[in-house]
PDB file of C-alpha atoms in Angstrom:
ATOM      1  CA  UNK A 117      -3.388   0.884 -38.331  1.00 88.00           C
ATOM      2  CA  UNK A 118      -2.526  -2.300 -36.013  1.00 91.00           C
ATOM      3  CA  UNK A 119      -2.531  -4.789 -38.825  1.00 89.00           C
ATOM      4  CA  UNK A 120      -0.618  -3.042 -41.404  1.00 88.00           C
ATOM      5  CA  UNK A 121       1.834  -2.657 -38.437  1.00 90.00           C
ATOM      6  CA  UNK A 122       1.883  -6.531 -38.036  1.00 89.00           C
ATOM      7  CA  UNK A 123       1.661  -7.783 -41.496  1.00 86.00           C
ATOM      8  CA  UNK A 124       5.509  -6.164 -42.019  1.00 87.00           C
ATOM      9  CA  UNK A 125       6.586  -6.535 -39.213  1.00 88.00           C
ATOM     10  CA  UNK A 126       5.109 -10.139 -38.267  1.00 86.00           C
ATOM     11  CA  UNK A 127       5.480  -9.596 -34.533  1.00 89.00           C
ATOM     12  CA  UNK A 128       2.092  -8.411 -32.237  1.00 92.00           C
ATOM     13  CA  UNK A 129       3.988  -6.746 -29.193  1.00 93.00           C
ATOM     14  CA  UNK A 130       6.618  -5.123 -32.414  1.00 92.00           C
ATOM     15  CA  UNK A 131       3.426  -3.457 -33.879  1.00 92.00           C
ATOM     16  CA  UNK A 132       1.688  -2.175 -31.045  1.00 94.00           C
ATOM     17  CA  UNK A 133       5.071  -0.325 -30.653  1.00 93.00           C
ATOM     18  CA  UNK A 134       5.034   1.259 -33.933  1.00 93.00           C
ATOM     19  CA  UNK A 135       1.420   1.686 -33.315  1.00 93.00           C
ATOM     20  CA  UNK A 136       2.540   3.839 -29.980  1.00 93.00           C
ATOM     21  CA  UNK A 137       5.313   5.676 -31.555  1.00 93.00           C
ATOM     22  CA  UNK A 138       3.582   6.231 -34.851  1.00 93.00           C
ATOM     23  CA  UNK A 139       0.505   8.108 -32.985  1.00 92.00           C
ATOM     24  CA  UNK A 140       2.874  10.311 -30.808  1.00 92.00           C
ATOM     25  CA  UNK A 141       5.004  11.277 -34.020  1.00 91.00           C
ATOM     26  CA  UNK A 142       1.701  11.841 -36.020  1.00 90.00           C
ATOM     27  CA  UNK A 143       0.049  14.489 -32.727  1.00 90.00           C
ATOM     28  CA  UNK A 144       3.998  15.876 -32.519  1.00 91.00           C
ATOM     29  CA  UNK A 145       4.082  16.928 -35.929  1.00 89.00           C
ATOM     30  CA  UNK A 146       0.081  17.281 -36.489  1.00 88.00           C
ATOM     31  CA  UNK A 147       1.491  21.181 -37.467  1.00 86.00           C
ATOM     32  CA  UNK A 148       3.220  19.313 -40.804  1.00 86.00           C
ATOM     33  CA  UNK A 149       0.129  17.959 -41.806  1.00 85.00           C
ATOM     34  CA  UNK A 150      -1.142  19.950 -44.857  1.00 85.00           C
ATOM     35  CA  UNK A 151      -4.274  18.124 -45.445  1.00 83.00           C
ATOM     36  CA  UNK A 152      -3.649  16.908 -48.921  1.00 85.00           C
ATOM     37  CA  UNK A 153      -4.276  13.857 -48.417  1.00 85.00           C
ATOM     38  CA  UNK A 154      -6.734  12.598 -45.885  1.00 88.00           C
ATOM     39  CA  UNK A 155      -5.775  12.531 -42.434  1.00 88.00           C
ATOM     40  CA  UNK A 156      -5.866   8.349 -42.058  1.00 88.00           C
ATOM     41  CA  UNK A 157      -3.743   7.960 -45.124  1.00 87.00           C
ATOM     42  CA  UNK A 158      -0.934  10.284 -43.582  1.00 89.00           C
ATOM     43  CA  UNK A 159      -1.130   8.683 -40.569  1.00 90.00           C
ATOM     44  CA  UNK A 160      -0.744   5.381 -41.834  1.00 90.00           C
ATOM     45  CA  UNK A 161       2.191   6.173 -43.956  1.00 89.00           C
ATOM     46  CA  UNK A 162       3.922   6.992 -40.885  1.00 91.00           C
ATOM     47  CA  UNK A 163       2.717   3.816 -40.005  1.00 92.00           C
ATOM     48  CA  UNK A 164       4.381   2.382 -42.948  1.00 90.00           C
ATOM     49  CA  UNK A 165       7.377   4.368 -42.813  1.00 89.00           C
ATOM     50  CA  UNK A 166       8.352   3.553 -39.238  1.00 91.00           C
ATOM     51  CA  UNK A 167       7.680  -0.959 -39.532  1.00 90.00           C
ATOM     52  CA  UNK A 168       9.275  -0.929 -42.690  1.00 87.00           C
ATOM     53  CA  UNK A 169      12.337   0.854 -40.321  1.00 87.00           C
ATOM     54  CA  UNK A 170      12.321  -1.447 -37.671  1.00 88.00           C
ATOM     55  CA  UNK A 171      12.230  -4.157 -39.810  1.00 84.00           C
ATOM     56  CA  UNK A 172      15.306  -3.037 -42.230  1.00 80.00           C
ATOM     57  CA  UNK A 173      16.775  -2.663 -38.272  1.00 82.00           C
ATOM     58  CA  UNK A 174      16.027  -6.763 -37.770  1.00 80.00           C
ATOM     59  CA  UNK A 175      16.756  -7.619 -40.744  1.00 73.00           C
ATOM     60  CA  UNK A 176      18.506  -7.131 -43.692  1.00 61.00           C
ATOM     61  CA  UNK A 177      16.583  -7.064 -46.367  1.00 48.00           C
ATOM     62  CA  UNK A 178      18.204  -8.999 -49.458  1.00 50.00           C
ATOM     63  CA  UNK A 179      17.954  -7.350 -52.900  1.00 50.00           C
ATOM     64  CA  UNK A 180      16.575  -9.508 -55.828  1.00 50.00           C
ATOM     65  CA  UNK A 181      18.530  -9.139 -58.855  1.00 51.00           C
ATOM     66  CA  UNK A 182      17.866  -7.201 -61.635  1.00 51.00           C
ATOM     67  CA  UNK A 183      16.918  -9.446 -64.141  1.00 53.00           C
ATOM     68  CA  UNK A 184      13.691  -8.981 -65.934  1.00 51.00           C
ATOM     69  CA  UNK A 185      11.594 -11.433 -65.206  1.00 51.00           C
ATOM     70  CA  UNK A 186       9.101 -12.993 -67.555  1.00 52.00           C
ATOM     71  CA  UNK A 187       5.483 -13.036 -67.462  1.00 52.00           C
ATOM     72  CA  UNK A 188       3.922 -16.329 -66.913  1.00 51.00           C
ATOM     73  CA  UNK A 189       1.028 -17.834 -67.663  1.00 49.00           C
ATOM     74  CA  UNK A 190      -0.838 -18.422 -64.899  1.00 47.00           C
ATOM     75  CA  UNK A 191      -0.569 -22.339 -63.090  1.00 47.00           C
ATOM     76  CA  UNK A 192      -2.420 -25.172 -63.326  1.00 47.00           C
ATOM     77  CA  UNK A 193      -4.723 -23.956 -61.077  1.00 48.00           C
ATOM     78  CA  UNK A 194      -7.804 -22.110 -62.326  1.00 48.00           C
ATOM     79  CA  UNK A 195      -9.593 -18.953 -60.751  1.00 48.00           C
ATOM     80  CA  UNK A 196     -12.615 -20.868 -59.266  1.00 44.00           C
ATOM     81  CA  UNK A 197     -10.233 -23.527 -57.545  1.00 49.00           C
ATOM     82  CA  UNK A 198      -8.506 -20.376 -55.685  1.00 48.00           C
ATOM     83  CA  UNK A 199     -11.871 -19.397 -54.502  1.00 54.00           C
ATOM     84  CA  UNK A 200     -12.170 -23.185 -52.488  1.00 64.00           C
ATOM     85  CA  UNK A 201      -8.592 -21.814 -50.217  1.00 68.00           C
ATOM     86  CA  UNK A 202     -10.308 -20.548 -47.303  1.00 74.00           C
ATOM     87  CA  UNK A 203      -8.696 -17.038 -45.893  1.00 75.00           C
ATOM     88  CA  UNK A 204      -6.134 -18.755 -43.353  1.00 79.00           C
ATOM     89  CA  UNK A 205      -4.421 -20.603 -46.487  1.00 79.00           C
ATOM     90  CA  UNK A 206      -3.778 -17.752 -47.998  1.00 80.00           C
ATOM     91  CA  UNK A 207      -2.748 -16.054 -44.602  1.00 81.00           C
ATOM     92  CA  UNK A 208      -0.332 -18.944 -43.736  1.00 84.00           C
ATOM     93  CA  UNK A 209       0.987 -19.369 -47.323  1.00 87.00           C
ATOM     94  CA  UNK A 210       2.225 -14.989 -47.215  1.00 87.00           C
ATOM     95  CA  UNK A 211       3.148 -15.582 -43.694  1.00 87.00           C
ATOM     96  CA  UNK A 212       6.615 -18.694 -45.943  1.00 90.00           C
ATOM     97  CA  UNK A 213       7.413 -16.133 -48.465  1.00 91.00           C
ATOM     98  CA  UNK A 214      10.621 -14.811 -47.780  1.00 91.00           C
ATOM     99  CA  UNK A 215      10.367 -11.568 -45.632  1.00 88.00           C
ATOM    100  CA  UNK A 216      11.009  -9.291 -47.935  1.00 89.00           C
ATOM    101  CA  UNK A 217       8.612 -10.851 -50.939  1.00 92.00           C
ATOM    102  CA  UNK A 218       5.833 -10.432 -48.062  1.00 91.00           C
ATOM    103  CA  UNK A 219       6.646  -7.599 -47.659  1.00 90.00           C
ATOM    104  CA  UNK A 220       6.697  -5.707 -50.634  1.00 91.00           C
ATOM    105  CA  UNK A 221       3.972  -7.901 -51.650  1.00 90.00           C
ATOM    106  CA  UNK A 222       1.884  -6.689 -49.022  1.00 89.00           C
ATOM    107  CA  UNK A 223       2.120  -3.117 -49.896  1.00 90.00           C
ATOM    108  CA  UNK A 224       1.344  -3.823 -52.937  1.00 90.00           C
ATOM    109  CA  UNK A 225      -1.860  -6.133 -52.872  1.00 86.00           C
ATOM    110  CA  UNK A 226      -3.229  -5.721 -49.520  1.00 84.00           C
ATOM    111  CA  UNK A 227      -2.038  -1.366 -48.997  1.00 85.00           C
ATOM    112  CA  UNK A 228      -2.890  -0.598 -52.789  1.00 85.00           C
ATOM    113  CA  UNK A 229       0.810   0.923 -53.010  1.00 89.00           C
ATOM    114  CA  UNK A 230       2.257   1.280 -56.619  1.00 90.00           C
ATOM    115  CA  UNK A 231       5.837  -0.138 -57.517  1.00 92.00           C
ATOM    116  CA  UNK A 232       7.374   2.985 -57.301  1.00 90.00           C
ATOM    117  CA  UNK A 233       5.835   3.699 -54.008  1.00 89.00           C
ATOM    118  CA  UNK A 234       6.996   0.703 -53.537  1.00 90.00           C
ATOM    119  CA  UNK A 235      10.863   0.934 -54.400  1.00 90.00           C
ATOM    120  CA  UNK A 236      10.548   4.172 -52.425  1.00 88.00           C
ATOM    121  CA  UNK A 237       9.288   2.972 -49.310  1.00 87.00           C
ATOM    122  CA  UNK A 238      11.671   0.077 -49.242  1.00 88.00           C
ATOM    123  CA  UNK A 239      14.440   1.876 -50.620  1.00 88.00           C
ATOM    124  CA  UNK A 240      15.051  -0.187 -53.760  1.00 91.00           C
ATOM    125  CA  UNK A 241      14.965   1.128 -57.024  1.00 92.00           C
ATOM    126  CA  UNK A 242      11.750   0.658 -59.533  1.00 92.00           C
ATOM    127  CA  UNK A 243      12.756  -2.396 -61.640  1.00 94.00           C
ATOM    128  CA  UNK A 244      13.802  -4.253 -57.662  1.00 93.00           C
ATOM    129  CA  UNK A 245      10.686  -3.597 -56.934  1.00 93.00           C
ATOM    130  CA  UNK A 246       8.356  -4.920 -60.051  1.00 94.00           C
ATOM    131  CA  UNK A 247      11.450  -7.614 -60.161  1.00 94.00           C
ATOM    132  CA  UNK A 248      10.424  -8.889 -56.179  1.00 94.00           C
ATOM    133  CA  UNK A 249       6.633  -8.339 -56.806  1.00 93.00           C
ATOM    134  CA  UNK A 250       6.871 -10.406 -59.481  1.00 94.00           C
ATOM    135  CA  UNK A 251       8.365 -12.647 -57.978  1.00 94.00           C
ATOM    136  CA  UNK A 252       6.701 -12.873 -55.277  1.00 93.00           C
ATOM    137  CA  UNK A 253       3.347 -13.586 -56.738  1.00 92.00           C
ATOM    138  CA  UNK A 254       5.082 -16.999 -58.796  1.00 92.00           C
ATOM    139  CA  UNK A 255       5.785 -17.937 -55.082  1.00 92.00           C
ATOM    140  CA  UNK A 256       2.297 -17.630 -53.562  1.00 90.00           C
ATOM    141  CA  UNK A 257       1.075 -19.343 -56.604  1.00 88.00           C
ATOM    142  CA  UNK A 258       3.150 -22.282 -56.046  1.00 89.00           C
ATOM    143  CA  UNK A 259       2.451 -21.700 -52.415  1.00 87.00           C
ATOM    144  CA  UNK A 260      -1.400 -21.587 -52.758  1.00 84.00           C
ATOM    145  CA  UNK A 261      -1.095 -24.870 -55.106  1.00 81.00           C
ATOM    146  CA  UNK A 262       0.730 -26.315 -52.851  1.00 76.00           C
ATOM    147  CA  UNK A 263      -2.117 -25.559 -49.987  1.00 67.00           C
ATOM    148  CA  UNK A 264      -5.174 -26.434 -52.138  1.00 64.00           C
ATOM    149  CA  UNK A 265      -3.908 -30.172 -53.531  1.00 65.00           C
ATOM    150  CA  UNK A 266      -3.126 -30.566 -49.747  1.00 56.00           C
TER     151      UNK A 266
END
């Protein structure tokens, strides 16, 4: 839960605060937990929602235009070469992304949310969610190529 908050907020103190607030919220609203999903999933959703709320409070999210992003073939770096990158290279490259790209990509690739759920969490349209994630992936590929070549 802490790592989820940290990936969104990029600040350990804020992530800790969100964790405390999330646990307080979960325990005060335990009566509303219907058991439709696992308790951990319910708690994680609270952490994500509180993290996004704090993120929005601290930064204004810039929406990506609604133009359709065409699917692109991978760059010259092969899948085998990607495996030569260290975890730190990948984490550093993700941290270099614009905030809305970083948050959307984290929710998609790391937390496993689909476009529709990300659109709801980030309060953007479904198409904007798809476009943001597509652009974030392309930008991450570019950064990884530079990291690999460097």
